[in-house]
Amino acid sequence: MDSKALLKTVVKAADDKKAEDIVVLNMQGISLITDYFLICHGTSEKQVQAIAREVKSAAEKAGLDVKKIEGFEEAKWVLIDMGDVIAHVFHRDERNYYNLERLWGDAPIENIQKELAP
């Protein structure tokens, strides 16, 4: 599966669990570790865990081996490393604090609206 197809899969999975403010940063040419960052948040620890679980499950159903998951138990910032795509699922308060969009401000934002259309 190429990185763009994986990205579509995980964006849909996050949206299915009502992730809020989904943003995708194109990291190609900026970072050597991944092609895309998916950043989103939930409003409770349970929702953050549900989003992370769904993203992991969708990636595995697509035949991908999820390399690493960090922060699942605390559910404040869950990082899901799928190689070409790294998902950052935050609790709303943590997302505002870390503000990855500003930290990686030189990365272009991908238009994902067609993946989110009903």
Coordinates of N, CA and C in Angstrom, one line a residue:
M1 N 0.9 -1.2 0.0 CA 0.0 0.0 0.0 C 0.9 1.2 0.0
D2 N 0.6 2.2 -0.9 CA 1.4 3.4 -0.9 C 1.0 4.3 0.2
S3 N 1.8 5.3 0.4 CA 1.6 6.2 1.6 C 0.3 7.0 1.4
K4 N -0.1 7.4 0.2 CA -1.3 8.1 0.0 C -2.6 7.3 0.3
A5 N -2.5 6.0 -0.1 CA -3.7 5.1 0.1 C -3.8 4.9 1.6
L6 N -2.6 4.7 2.3 CA -2.6 4.5 3.8 C -3.2 5.7 4.4
L7 N -2.8 6.9 4.0 CA -3.3 8.1 4.5 C -4.8 8.2 4.5
K8 N -5.4 7.9 3.3 CA -6.8 7.9 3.1 C -7.5 6.9 4.1
T9 N -6.9 5.8 4.3 CA -7.5 4.8 5.2 C -7.5 5.3 6.6
V10 N -6.4 5.8 7.1 CA -6.4 6.3 8.5 C -7.2 7.5 8.7
V11 N -7.3 8.4 7.7 CA -8.1 9.6 7.9 C -9.6 9.2 8.1
K12 N -10.0 8.3 7.2 CA -11.4 7.8 7.3 C -11.6 7.1 8.7
A13 N -10.6 6.3 9.1 CA -10.8 5.6 10.4 C -10.9 6.6 11.6
A14 N -10.1 7.7 11.6 CA -10.2 8.7 12.6 C -11.5 9.4 12.5
D15 N -12.0 9.7 11.4 CA -13.2 10.4 11.2 C -14.4 9.5 11.6
D16 N -14.3 8.2 11.4 CA -15.4 7.3 11.8 C -15.6 7.3 13.3
K17 N -14.5 7.6 14.1 CA -14.6 7.7 15.5 C -14.8 9.1 16.0
K18 N -15.2 10.0 15.1 CA -15.5 11.4 15.5 C -14.3 12.2 16.0
A19 N -13.1 11.9 15.4 CA -12.0 12.7 15.7 C -12.3 14.2 15.3
E20 N -11.8 15.1 16.0 CA -12.0 16.5 15.7 C -10.8 17.1 15.1
D21 N -11.1 18.1 14.3 CA -10.0 19.0 13.6 C -8.9 18.1 13.1
I22 N -9.2 17.2 12.1 CA -8.2 16.4 11.5 C -7.4 17.2 10.5
V23 N -6.1 17.2 10.7 CA -5.2 17.9 9.9 C -4.1 16.9 9.4
V24 N -3.7 17.0 8.2 CA -2.6 16.2 7.6 C -1.5 17.1 7.1
L25 N -0.3 16.9 7.7 CA 0.9 17.6 7.2 C 1.7 16.7 6.3
N26 N 2.0 17.3 5.1 CA 2.9 16.6 4.1 C 4.3 16.8 4.6
M27 N 4.9 15.7 5.0 CA 6.3 15.8 5.6 C 7.4 15.4 4.6
Q28 N 7.0 15.1 3.3 CA 7.9 14.7 2.3 C 8.9 15.9 2.0
G29 N 10.1 15.6 2.0 CA 11.1 16.7 1.8 C 11.5 17.5 3.1
I30 N 10.7 17.2 4.2 CA 11.0 17.9 5.4 C 11.5 17.0 6.5
S31 N 11.0 15.8 6.5 CA 11.4 14.8 7.5 C 11.8 13.5 6.8
L32 N 12.8 12.8 7.3 CA 13.2 11.6 6.7 C 12.4 10.4 7.3
I33 N 11.7 10.6 8.4 CA 11.1 9.5 9.1 C 9.7 9.1 8.6
T34 N 9.0 10.0 7.9 CA 7.6 9.7 7.5 C 7.2 10.6 6.3
D35 N 6.2 10.2 5.6 CA 5.7 11.1 4.5 C 4.6 12.0 5.0
Y36 N 3.8 11.5 6.0 CA 2.6 12.3 6.5 C 2.5 12.2 8.0
F37 N 2.1 13.3 8.6 CA 1.6 13.4 10.0 C 0.1 13.6 9.9
L38 N -0.7 12.7 10.5 CA -2.1 12.9 10.8 C -2.2 13.4 12.2
I39 N -2.9 14.5 12.4 CA -3.0 15.1 13.7 C -4.5 15.3 13.9
C40 N -5.0 14.8 15.1 CA -6.4 15.0 15.4 C -6.6 15.0 16.9
H41 N -7.8 15.2 17.4 CA -8.0 15.1 18.9 C -9.4 14.6 19.2
G42 N -9.5 14.1 20.4 CA -10.7 13.7 21.0 C -11.0 14.5 22.2
T43 N -12.2 14.4 22.8 CA -12.5 15.3 23.9 C -12.5 14.5 25.2
S44 N -12.2 13.2 25.2 CA -12.0 12.5 26.4 C -11.0 11.4 26.2
E45 N -10.5 10.8 27.3 CA -9.5 9.7 27.2 C -10.1 8.5 26.5
K46 N -11.4 8.2 26.7 CA -12.0 7.1 26.1 C -12.1 7.3 24.6
Q47 N -12.4 8.5 24.2 CA -12.5 8.8 22.7 C -11.1 8.8 22.1
V48 N -10.1 9.3 22.7 CA -8.7 9.2 22.2 C -8.3 7.8 22.0
Q49 N -8.6 6.9 23.0 CA -8.3 5.5 22.8 C -9.1 4.9 21.7
A50 N -10.4 5.2 21.6 CA -11.2 4.7 20.5 C -10.7 5.1 19.1
I51 N -10.3 6.3 19.0 CA -9.7 6.8 17.7 C -8.4 6.0 17.4
A52 N -7.6 5.9 18.4 CA -6.3 5.2 18.2 C -6.5 3.8 17.8
R53 N -7.4 3.1 18.5 CA -7.7 1.7 18.2 C -8.2 1.5 16.8
E54 N -9.1 2.4 16.4 CA -9.7 2.4 15.0 C -8.6 2.6 13.9
V55 N -7.7 3.6 14.2 CA -6.6 3.8 13.2 C -5.7 2.6 13.1
K56 N -5.4 2.0 14.2 CA -4.5 0.8 14.2 C -5.2 -0.3 13.5
S57 N -6.5 -0.5 13.8 CA -7.2 -1.6 13.2 C -7.4 -1.5 11.7
A58 N -7.7 -0.2 11.3 CA -7.8 0.0 9.8 C -6.5 -0.2 9.1
A59 N -5.4 0.2 9.7 CA -4.1 0.0 9.1 C -3.8 -1.5 9.0
E60 N -4.1 -2.3 10.0 CA -3.8 -3.7 10.0 C -4.7 -4.4 9.0
K61 N -6.0 -4.0 8.9 CA -6.9 -4.6 8.0 C -6.4 -4.4 6.5
A62 N -5.7 -3.3 6.3 CA -5.2 -2.9 5.0 C -3.9 -3.7 4.8
G63 N -3.4 -4.5 5.7 CA -2.2 -5.3 5.5 C -1.0 -4.7 6.0
L64 N -1.1 -3.6 6.8 CA 0.1 -3.0 7.3 C 0.4 -3.4 8.7
D65 N 1.7 -3.5 9.0 CA 2.2 -3.8 10.3 C 2.4 -2.5 11.1
V66 N 1.6 -2.3 12.1 CA 1.8 -1.0 12.9 C 3.1 -1.2 13.7
K67 N 4.1 -0.3 13.4 CA 5.4 -0.4 14.0 C 5.4 -0.1 15.5
K68 N 4.7 0.9 16.0 CA 4.7 1.2 17.4 C 3.5 2.1 17.7
I69 N 3.1 1.9 19.0 CA 2.0 2.8 19.6 C 2.5 3.2 20.9
E70 N 2.5 4.5 21.1 CA 2.9 5.0 22.4 C 1.8 5.9 23.0
G71 N 1.7 5.9 24.3 CA 0.8 6.8 25.0 C -0.6 6.3 25.1
F72 N -0.9 5.1 24.7 CA -2.3 4.6 24.7 C -3.0 4.6 26.1
E73 N -2.3 4.1 27.0 CA -2.9 4.0 28.4 C -3.2 5.3 29.0
E74 N -2.3 6.3 28.8 CA -2.6 7.6 29.4 C -3.6 8.4 28.6
A75 N -3.7 8.1 27.3 CA -4.6 8.7 26.3 C -4.6 10.3 26.3
K76 N -3.4 10.8 26.5 CA -3.3 12.3 26.4 C -2.7 12.6 25.0
W77 N -1.7 11.8 24.5 CA -1.1 11.9 23.2 C -0.7 10.5 22.8
V78 N -1.5 10.0 21.9 CA -1.2 8.6 21.4 C -0.5 8.8 20.0
L79 N 0.7 8.2 19.9 CA 1.4 8.2 18.6 C 1.3 6.8 18.0
I80 N 0.9 6.7 16.8 CA 0.7 5.5 16.0 C 1.7 5.5 14.8
D81 N 2.7 4.8 14.9 CA 3.7 4.8 13.8 C 3.4 3.7 12.8
M82 N 3.0 4.1 11.6 CA 2.7 3.1 10.5 C 3.7 3.3 9.4
G83 N 4.9 3.8 9.7 CA 5.9 4.0 8.7 C 5.7 5.3 7.9
D84 N 5.1 5.1 6.8 CA 4.9 6.3 5.9 C 3.9 7.3 6.4
V85 N 3.1 6.9 7.4 CA 2.1 7.8 8.1 C 2.3 7.6 9.6
I86 N 2.4 8.8 10.3 CA 2.4 8.7 11.7 C 1.2 9.5 12.2
A87 N 0.4 8.9 13.0 CA -0.8 9.5 13.5 C -0.6 10.0 14.9
H88 N -1.0 11.2 15.2 CA -0.9 11.8 16.5 C -2.3 12.1 17.0
V89 N -2.8 11.3 17.9 CA -4.2 11.4 18.4 C -4.1 12.0 19.8
F90 N -4.5 13.3 19.9 CA -4.4 14.0 21.2 C -5.7 14.1 21.9
H91 N -5.6 14.3 23.2 CA -6.7 14.9 24.0 C -6.7 16.4 23.7
R92 N -7.8 17.0 23.6 CA -7.9 18.4 23.1 C -6.9 19.3 23.9
D93 N -6.8 19.2 25.2 CA -6.0 20.1 26.0 C -4.5 19.9 25.6
E94 N -4.1 18.7 25.4 CA -2.7 18.4 25.0 C -2.4 18.9 23.6
R95 N -3.3 18.8 22.7 CA -3.1 19.3 21.4 C -2.8 20.8 21.4
N96 N -3.6 21.5 22.1 CA -3.3 22.9 22.2 C -2.0 23.3 22.8
Y97 N -1.5 22.5 23.8 CA -0.3 22.7 24.4 C 0.9 22.4 23.5
Y98 N 0.9 21.3 22.8 CA 2.0 20.9 21.9 C 2.0 21.6 20.6
N99 N 0.9 21.8 20.0 CA 0.7 22.6 18.8 C 1.7 22.2 17.7
L100 N 1.6 20.9 17.3 CA 2.4 20.3 16.3 C 2.3 21.1 14.9
E101 N 1.1 21.6 14.6 CA 0.9 22.3 13.4 C 1.9 23.5 13.3
R102 N 2.0 24.2 14.5 CA 2.9 25.4 14.5 C 4.4 24.9 14.5
L103 N 4.7 23.9 15.3 CA 6.1 23.3 15.3 C 6.6 22.9 13.9
W104 N 5.7 22.3 13.1 CA 6.0 21.9 11.8 C 5.4 22.8 10.8
G105 N 5.4 24.1 11.1 CA 4.7 25.1 10.2 C 5.2 25.2 8.8
D106 N 6.4 24.7 8.5 CA 6.9 24.7 7.1 C 6.3 23.5 6.3
A107 N 5.6 22.6 6.9 CA 5.0 21.5 6.2 C 3.7 21.9 5.6
P108 N 3.5 21.6 4.3 CA 2.2 21.9 3.7 C 1.1 21.1 4.2
I109 N -0.1 21.7 4.3 CA -1.3 21.0 4.8 C -2.0 20.3 3.6
E110 N -2.3 19.0 3.7 CA -2.9 18.3 2.7 C -4.4 18.5 2.7
N111 N -5.1 18.6 1.6 CA -6.5 18.8 1.5 C -7.1 17.4 1.6
I112 N -7.8 17.1 2.7 CA -8.4 15.8 3.0 C -9.9 15.8 2.9
Q113 N -10.5 16.9 2.5 CA -11.9 17.0 2.5 C -12.7 15.9 1.7
K114 N -12.1 15.5 0.6 CA -12.7 14.4 -0.2 C -12.8 13.1 0.6
E115 N -11.8 12.8 1.4 CA -11.8 11.6 2.3 C -12.9 11.7 3.3
L116 N -13.2 12.9 3.7 CA -14.2 13.1 4.8 C -15.6 13.3 4.3
A117 N -15.8 13.4 3.0 CA -17.1 13.6 2.5 C -17.9 12.3 2.7
P118 N -19.2 12.5 3.0 CA -20.1 11.4 3.2 C -20.3 10.5 2.0

